[in-house]
Coordinates of C-alpha atoms in Angstrom, one line a residue:
X1 CA 124.0 -24.3 26.9
X2 CA 123.5 -20.3 27.5
X3 CA 121.6 -19.1 30.1
X4 CA 119.7 -15.9 30.8
X5 CA 121.5 -13.9 32.9
X6 CA 120.9 -14.2 36.4
X7 CA 118.6 -11.6 38.0
X8 CA 115.9 -11.8 34.6
X9 CA 113.8 -13.6 33.0
X10 CA 112.0 -15.5 30.5
X11 CA 108.2 -14.7 29.6
X12 CA 105.8 -17.7 28.0
X13 CA 102.9 -16.8 26.0
X14 CA 100.2 -17.3 29.3
X15 CA 102.5 -14.9 31.6
X16 CA 102.7 -12.3 29.0
X17 CA 99.3 -12.0 28.7
X18 CA 98.8 -12.2 31.9
X19 CA 101.0 -8.9 32.5
X20 CA 99.9 -7.4 29.4
X21 CA 96.2 -7.8 31.0
X22 CA 97.5 -6.1 34.0
X23 CA 99.4 -3.6 32.6
X24 CA 96.3 -2.3 30.2
X25 CA 94.0 -2.0 33.2
X26 CA 96.6 0.5 34.9
X27 CA 96.9 1.9 31.7
X28 CA 93.4 2.9 31.3
X29 CA 93.0 4.0 35.0
X30 CA 96.1 6.7 34.0
X31 CA 94.3 7.5 31.0
X32 CA 90.8 8.4 33.0
X33 CA 92.7 10.9 34.6
X34 CA 94.3 12.5 31.8
X35 CA 98.0 11.3 32.0
X36 CA 99.5 10.6 28.2
X37 CA 102.1 8.5 28.2
X38 CA 106.1 9.2 27.3
X39 CA 109.0 6.9 26.9
X40 CA 112.6 7.8 27.7
X41 CA 116.3 6.1 26.9
X42 CA 116.6 2.9 28.4
X43 CA 120.7 4.3 29.2
X44 CA 121.2 7.6 30.3
X45 CA 124.2 9.3 30.7
X46 CA 125.4 8.5 34.1
X47 CA 125.2 11.9 36.2
X48 CA 121.7 12.0 36.0
X49 CA 121.7 9.2 38.5
X50 CA 124.6 10.5 40.3
X51 CA 123.7 14.5 41.1
X52 CA 120.9 13.2 43.0
X53 CA 122.0 9.8 44.7
X54 CA 125.8 10.7 44.7
X55 CA 129.1 8.2 43.8
X56 CA 127.7 5.4 45.6
X57 CA 124.4 4.8 44.1
X58 CA 127.2 3.3 41.0
X59 CA 127.7 -0.2 43.5
X60 CA 124.0 -0.6 42.5
X61 CA 123.6 0.2 38.7
X62 CA 125.0 -1.2 35.4
X63 CA 127.5 0.8 34.5
X64 CA 129.4 1.2 31.2
X65 CA 131.5 3.3 29.5
X66 CA 130.6 3.7 25.5
X67 CA 133.0 3.6 22.4
X68 CA 133.1 7.7 22.6
X69 CA 134.4 7.0 26.2
X70 CA 131.5 8.4 27.7
X71 CA 130.1 7.5 30.8
X72 CA 126.3 5.6 30.8
X73 CA 124.0 4.0 32.7
X74 CA 121.3 1.6 32.3
X75 CA 118.6 3.3 34.4
X76 CA 117.9 2.1 37.6
X77 CA 114.5 3.9 38.1
X78 CA 112.7 6.6 35.6
X79 CA 111.7 10.0 37.7
X80 CA 115.1 11.1 36.8
X81 CA 114.7 10.5 33.5
X82 CA 111.2 11.7 32.8
X83 CA 112.4 15.0 34.6
X84 CA 115.3 15.2 32.5
X85 CA 113.1 14.5 29.5
X86 CA 111.1 17.8 30.5
X87 CA 113.9 19.8 30.7
X88 CA 115.2 19.0 27.6
X89 CA 111.9 19.0 25.7
X90 CA 108.9 20.2 27.3
X91 CA 110.7 23.2 29.6
X92 CA 108.2 26.3 27.7
X93 CA 105.3 23.2 27.7
X94 CA 102.1 24.7 29.5
X95 CA 101.4 23.6 32.7
X96 CA 100.5 21.0 34.8
X97 CA 101.9 18.4 32.5
X98 CA 100.5 14.8 33.0
X99 CA 102.7 12.4 32.1
X100 CA 102.7 8.5 32.5
X101 CA 105.2 5.5 31.6
X102 CA 105.8 1.8 31.8
X103 CA 109.2 0.6 31.0
X104 CA 111.7 -1.0 32.7
X105 CA 114.5 -0.5 34.5
X106 CA 117.7 -2.3 35.8
X107 CA 119.5 -2.5 39.0
X108 CA 122.8 -4.6 40.2
X109 CA 121.4 -7.0 43.4
X110 CA 120.7 -9.5 44.6
X111 CA 118.2 -11.2 43.1
X112 CA 114.7 -12.4 45.3
X113 CA 111.4 -13.0 45.3
X114 CA 109.5 -9.8 43.1
X115 CA 113.1 -8.2 43.0
X116 CA 115.0 -8.9 39.7
X117 CA 118.0 -7.1 38.1
X118 CA 115.8 -6.4 35.5
X119 CA 112.3 -5.1 36.6
X120 CA 109.8 -2.8 36.0
X121 CA 107.6 -0.2 36.8
X122 CA 104.5 1.8 36.0
X123 CA 104.1 5.3 37.5
X124 CA 103.4 8.7 36.7
X125 CA 104.4 12.4 37.0
X126 CA 102.5 15.7 37.6
X127 CA 104.8 18.3 36.6
X128 CA 104.2 22.2 37.5
X129 CA 101.8 21.6 39.7
X130 CA 102.3 22.9 43.6
X131 CA 98.7 22.3 45.5
X132 CA 96.9 20.6 47.7
X133 CA 95.5 19.6 44.8
X134 CA 97.8 18.3 43.2
X135 CA 98.9 16.4 46.2
X136 CA 95.6 14.7 46.7
X137 CA 95.4 14.1 42.9
X138 CA 98.7 12.3 42.3
X139 CA 97.4 9.8 45.3
X140 CA 94.5 8.8 43.8
X141 CA 95.8 8.0 41.0
X142 CA 98.1 5.7 42.2
X143 CA 95.2 4.2 43.9
X144 CA 93.1 3.9 41.1
X145 CA 96.1 2.4 39.2
X146 CA 96.3 -0.1 42.0
X147 CA 93.1 -0.8 42.5
X148 CA 92.2 -2.1 38.7
X149 CA 94.7 -5.0 39.2
X150 CA 92.7 -6.1 41.8
X151 CA 95.4 -6.4 44.3
X152 CA 95.1 -6.4 47.8
X153 CA 96.9 -3.8 49.6
X154 CA 97.2 -0.8 52.5
X155 CA 97.9 2.5 51.2
X156 CA 99.9 4.7 54.1
X157 CA 100.0 8.7 53.6
X158 CA 101.9 11.3 55.5
X159 CA 104.6 14.5 55.5
X160 CA 107.5 15.6 56.1
X161 CA 107.3 18.4 57.6
X162 CA 106.4 17.0 60.4
X163 CA 109.5 14.6 61.0
X164 CA 112.1 17.9 59.0
X165 CA 110.4 19.8 62.3
X166 CA 112.2 17.7 64.7
X167 CA 115.1 17.5 63.3
X168 CA 115.7 21.1 61.9
X169 CA 118.5 20.9 64.6
X170 CA 121.0 17.9 63.7
X171 CA 123.2 18.2 60.2
X172 CA 122.3 16.7 57.3
X173 CA 124.7 13.8 58.0
X174 CA 122.7 12.9 61.4
X175 CA 119.4 13.6 59.5
X176 CA 119.9 10.4 57.5
X177 CA 121.5 8.6 59.9
X178 CA 118.3 9.0 62.6
X179 CA 116.2 8.5 59.2
X180 CA 117.7 4.8 58.3
X181 CA 116.6 3.7 61.7
X182 CA 113.4 5.0 61.3
X183 CA 113.2 3.5 57.9
X184 CA 113.9 -0.1 60.0
X185 CA 111.7 1.1 62.5
X186 CA 114.8 -0.5 64.6
X187 CA 114.1 1.7 67.6
X188 CA 117.3 0.3 69.7
X189 CA 119.7 1.7 67.2
X190 CA 117.9 5.1 67.4
X191 CA 118.0 5.8 70.7
X192 CA 121.5 4.7 70.7
X193 CA 122.6 7.3 67.9
X194 CA 120.7 9.6 69.2
X195 CA 121.9 8.9 72.5
X196 CA 125.6 8.8 70.3
X197 CA 125.3 13.0 69.2
X198 CA 123.3 14.1 72.7
X199 CA 120.0 14.1 71.7
X200 CA 118.1 11.7 73.4
X201 CA 115.7 14.1 73.8
X202 CA 114.6 13.5 70.9
X203 CA 114.1 10.0 70.9
X204 CA 110.4 9.9 72.7
X205 CA 109.3 12.2 70.2
X206 CA 110.2 10.3 67.2
X207 CA 108.8 7.1 68.3
X208 CA 105.5 8.9 69.3
X209 CA 105.5 10.5 65.7
X210 CA 106.3 7.2 64.1
X211 CA 103.3 5.8 66.0
X212 CA 100.6 8.2 65.3
X213 CA 97.9 8.1 63.7
X214 CA 95.6 11.1 63.5
X215 CA 96.5 14.7 61.7
X216 CA 96.2 16.1 65.7
X217 CA 98.4 14.0 67.3
X218 CA 101.9 14.6 64.8
X219 CA 100.8 18.7 65.5
X220 CA 100.6 18.3 69.0
X221 CA 103.9 15.9 68.7
X222 CA 106.2 18.1 65.8
X223 CA 104.3 21.5 67.1
X224 CA 103.5 24.4 64.7
X225 CA 104.4 23.5 60.8
X226 CA 104.2 26.0 58.0
X227 CA 102.5 23.5 55.7
X228 CA 99.1 23.3 58.6
X229 CA 96.9 24.3 56.2
X230 CA 97.9 22.4 53.5
X231 CA 98.5 19.1 55.0
X232 CA 94.8 19.2 56.0
X233 CA 93.3 20.0 52.6
X234 CA 94.9 17.2 51.0
X235 CA 93.9 14.9 53.5
X236 CA 90.1 16.5 53.0
X237 CA 90.7 16.0 49.7
X238 CA 91.3 12.1 50.0
X239 CA 88.3 11.8 52.4
X240 CA 85.9 13.4 50.2
X241 CA 87.2 11.3 47.4
X242 CA 86.6 8.2 49.6
X243 CA 90.3 6.9 49.7
X244 CA 91.1 3.8 51.8
X245 CA 94.4 4.9 53.9
X246 CA 96.6 5.3 57.2
X247 CA 98.5 8.1 58.3
X248 CA 102.2 7.4 58.7
X249 CA 104.0 9.9 59.5
X250 CA 107.8 7.3 59.8
X251 CA 107.7 7.4 56.5
X252 CA 111.3 7.9 56.6
X253 CA 112.4 7.0 52.8
X254 CA 113.7 10.5 50.9
X255 CA 114.0 13.2 53.5
X256 CA 116.6 14.4 51.0
X257 CA 114.5 13.6 47.8
X258 CA 110.7 14.5 48.4
X259 CA 109.6 18.0 50.1
X260 CA 106.2 17.5 51.7
X261 CA 103.5 15.0 51.2
X262 CA 104.4 11.0 50.5
X263 CA 103.0 8.2 50.6
X264 CA 103.4 3.8 50.0
X265 CA 101.9 1.1 49.3
X266 CA 101.9 -2.1 51.1
X267 CA 100.4 -5.8 49.1
X268 CA 99.0 -8.3 52.0
X269 CA 101.1 -11.4 50.7
X270 CA 104.6 -10.5 50.0
X271 CA 105.5 -11.3 53.4
X272 CA 108.7 -8.8 54.3
X273 CA 109.3 -7.4 51.3
X274 CA 105.8 -6.0 50.6
X275 CA 106.2 -2.8 49.2
X276 CA 104.6 -2.1 46.1
X277 CA 104.1 1.1 45.3
X278 CA 106.3 4.8 46.4
X279 CA 105.4 8.3 45.9
X280 CA 105.7 12.1 47.0
X281 CA 106.3 15.0 45.9
X282 CA 109.4 16.5 45.2
X283 CA 111.5 19.1 43.1
X284 CA 114.6 17.7 41.0
X285 CA 114.4 19.6 37.9
X286 CA 117.0 22.7 39.1
X287 CA 119.9 19.6 39.5
X288 CA 119.9 18.9 36.4
X289 CA 120.0 22.4 34.8
X290 CA 116.1 23.7 35.1
X291 CA 113.0 25.7 37.1
X292 CA 112.7 25.2 40.0
X293 CA 109.3 23.1 39.3
X294 CA 107.0 22.1 41.7
X295 CA 106.2 18.4 40.7
X296 CA 104.8 14.9 42.0
X297 CA 104.7 11.4 41.0
X298 CA 104.8 7.6 42.1
X299 CA 106.0 4.2 40.9
X300 CA 104.6 0.7 41.2
X301 CA 107.0 -2.6 41.3
X302 CA 105.1 -3.7 38.3
X303 CA 106.8 -7.6 38.8
X304 CA 105.2 -7.4 42.9
X305 CA 101.9 -6.4 41.5
X306 CA 101.8 -10.0 39.4
X307 CA 103.5 -12.0 42.4
X308 CA 100.9 -10.2 44.5
X309 CA 97.7 -11.3 42.1
X310 CA 99.0 -14.8 42.7
X311 CA 95.6 -16.8 42.7
X312 CA 93.2 -13.4 42.0
X313 CA 95.5 -13.5 38.4
X314 CA 93.1 -14.0 35.6
X315 CA 93.3 -18.1 35.6
X316 CA 96.3 -19.0 32.4
X317 CA 94.5 -22.2 31.2
X318 CA 91.0 -20.6 31.1
X319 CA 90.3 -19.8 27.3
X320 CA 87.2 -18.8 25.6
X321 CA 87.5 -19.7 21.5
X322 CA 84.7 -18.2 19.8
X323 CA 83.2 -19.6 16.7
X324 CA 82.2 -17.3 13.5
X325 CA 81.4 -17.1 10.5
X326 CA 82.2 -14.2 8.0
X327 CA 78.7 -12.4 9.0
X328 CA 78.9 -13.1 12.7
X329 CA 82.2 -11.7 13.0
X330 CA 80.6 -8.0 14.3
X331 CA 79.1 -9.7 17.0
X332 CA 81.9 -12.1 17.4
X333 CA 84.0 -9.0 18.1
X334 CA 82.3 -7.6 20.8
X335 CA 81.6 -11.5 23.0
X336 CA 85.6 -11.2 22.8
X337 CA 85.8 -7.5 24.3
X338 CA 83.3 -8.8 27.0
X339 CA 85.6 -12.6 27.8
X340 CA 88.6 -10.5 28.3
X341 CA 87.5 -7.8 30.3
X342 CA 86.6 -11.1 33.0
X343 CA 90.2 -11.9 32.3
X344 CA 89.4 -14.5 30.2
X345 CA 91.6 -15.6 26.8
X346 CA 89.7 -15.3 23.8
X347 CA 90.5 -16.4 20.8
X348 CA 88.1 -15.9 17.4
X349 CA 88.1 -19.0 15.4
X350 CA 86.6 -18.8 11.9
X351 CA 84.5 -22.0 11.1
X352 CA 85.9 -23.6 13.7
X353 CA 89.1 -24.4 11.9
X354 CA 92.2 -23.1 14.9
X355 CA 91.8 -23.0 18.1
X356 CA 88.2 -24.1 18.4
X357 CA 88.8 -27.6 16.8
X358 CA 91.3 -28.2 19.3
X359 CA 88.8 -27.4 22.1
X360 CA 86.6 -29.5 20.9
X361 CA 88.8 -32.5 21.2
X362 CA 89.4 -31.5 24.9
X363 CA 87.5 -33.7 27.9
X364 CA 86.2 -30.3 29.5
X365 CA 85.0 -28.1 27.1
X366 CA 81.2 -26.1 27.3
X367 CA 79.6 -25.3 24.3
X368 CA 77.5 -22.6 24.0
X369 CA 75.5 -20.0 21.7
X370 CA 75.3 -16.9 20.4
X371 CA 71.5 -16.5 22.5
X372 CA 73.4 -17.5 25.4
X373 CA 75.1 -14.8 25.6
X374 CA 73.3 -12.3 24.2
X375 CA 69.6 -12.8 25.7
X376 CA 70.7 -14.7 28.9
X377 CA 69.9 -18.0 27.6
X378 CA 66.5 -17.9 25.0
X379 CA 67.6 -19.8 22.3
X380 CA 65.6 -18.2 19.2
X381 CA 66.1 -21.5 17.6
X382 CA 64.0 -23.3 19.8
X383 CA 65.9 -24.4 22.2
X384 CA 64.6 -23.5 25.7
X385 CA 65.8 -25.9 28.1
X386 CA 69.6 -24.0 28.3
X387 CA 70.4 -21.3 31.4
X388 CA 72.4 -18.6 30.6
X389 CA 76.3 -18.7 29.9
X390 CA 77.8 -19.9 32.9
X391 CA 75.5 -22.0 34.4
X392 CA 75.6 -25.2 32.7
X393 CA 77.9 -27.7 32.3
X394 CA 76.2 -30.1 29.3
X395 CA 75.2 -27.4 27.6
X396 CA 74.4 -27.6 23.3
X397 CA 74.8 -25.1 20.4
X398 CA 72.5 -24.2 17.6
X399 CA 75.7 -23.7 15.7
X400 CA 74.5 -20.5 14.6
X401 CA 71.3 -21.5 13.4
X402 CA 69.2 -18.6 15.6
X403 CA 68.5 -16.2 13.0
X404 CA 71.8 -16.5 11.2
X405 CA 74.0 -14.4 13.9
X406 CA 76.6 -17.5 13.1
X407 CA 78.6 -17.2 16.6
X408 CA 79.0 -19.9 19.3
X409 CA 81.3 -20.2 22.1
X410 CA 83.7 -23.0 23.5
X411 CA 84.7 -22.6 27.1
X412 CA 87.6 -24.4 28.8
X413 CA 88.8 -24.2 32.0
X414 CA 90.8 -27.1 33.5
X415 CA 90.4 -25.3 37.2
X416 CA 86.6 -25.8 37.4
X417 CA 84.1 -28.6 35.7
X418 CA 81.7 -25.9 35.2
X419 CA 81.5 -23.3 33.2
X420 CA 83.4 -19.9 33.7
X421 CA 80.6 -17.1 34.3
X422 CA 81.0 -13.5 32.0

């Protein structure tokens, strides 16, 4: 029997419905900020990724040659492809550009929980804005997108100017070695590496910077930095907007990639591999033959979001069958939208011939009339004893006889013997 490739998954209908529901919430969140969706090819010229990350990244990628001898790669991430698209298609477009995307990526690595060889990213890029407001906007956007999913997480915000100021005296290769220790919180290895470089005096300052949690402390540790005003403005905007975050000046990934503000998000229930969000300010376009345009963006690991949601995700086996007549279709559609907004699968069933008939034979079906949903329990057919939708265990239905609205509901959940409130 042929099996699916290692590190990939099959998604059955219930799981796809949960994924699409969560995806829709994230799309709506970024739409409210004015971000519009773009799409890039699943494979790109290999050089697009090696230019930024070096030849070493090829060990983590799916690389191949086409029949014309061209070296191509399945995309391991989407930011580089979006910037390439900006250079090719929108370099002269009015700025700033607000773009978002949702797509699958591919990395050749050991599969583990929430980490697969084919995975999905949801992200956004703000291209052509170089201000504190731009930095804050992208952080707020990422926060809104993740909060919309219902996942429980923590946001960490930092700025690389502090770290760069402390490491200014080291060669780039030495900086990368130091940052690797900081990224892993390997303070013993950090001390040994700095001692070997003859820079032991840096150890205390770097450790203190990683552990500090206020701007005042960070400025005292790192000294005067040119970006002081911008950092303070960014944090002030976040505070005024009510964004919940904590400062972390030990964010060490991407020192040769990000240029200033950086941020990360961590889910509460994923153990060691709990990062679900990463982003910051960067300049990539000049590497690919474009202008030196300031950009800022983020990517959310959608698969980890779904794993993190776990029990918080809508119950896969809660189903609402909305039975309607031809005359009741408009009202039934409005009801379906409300069920779906509450995370309940809702199916319209004309005259109860389809899903409604199946649910009617189930042991844990609850039936409600249209008045229960629309008027809070005051059935206009004369039955005044039934409480509102979601409060009754043994409701009857007038089967649409109340003023001929022609709509009733069947709601089934194997998780609970009581009805689901919407």
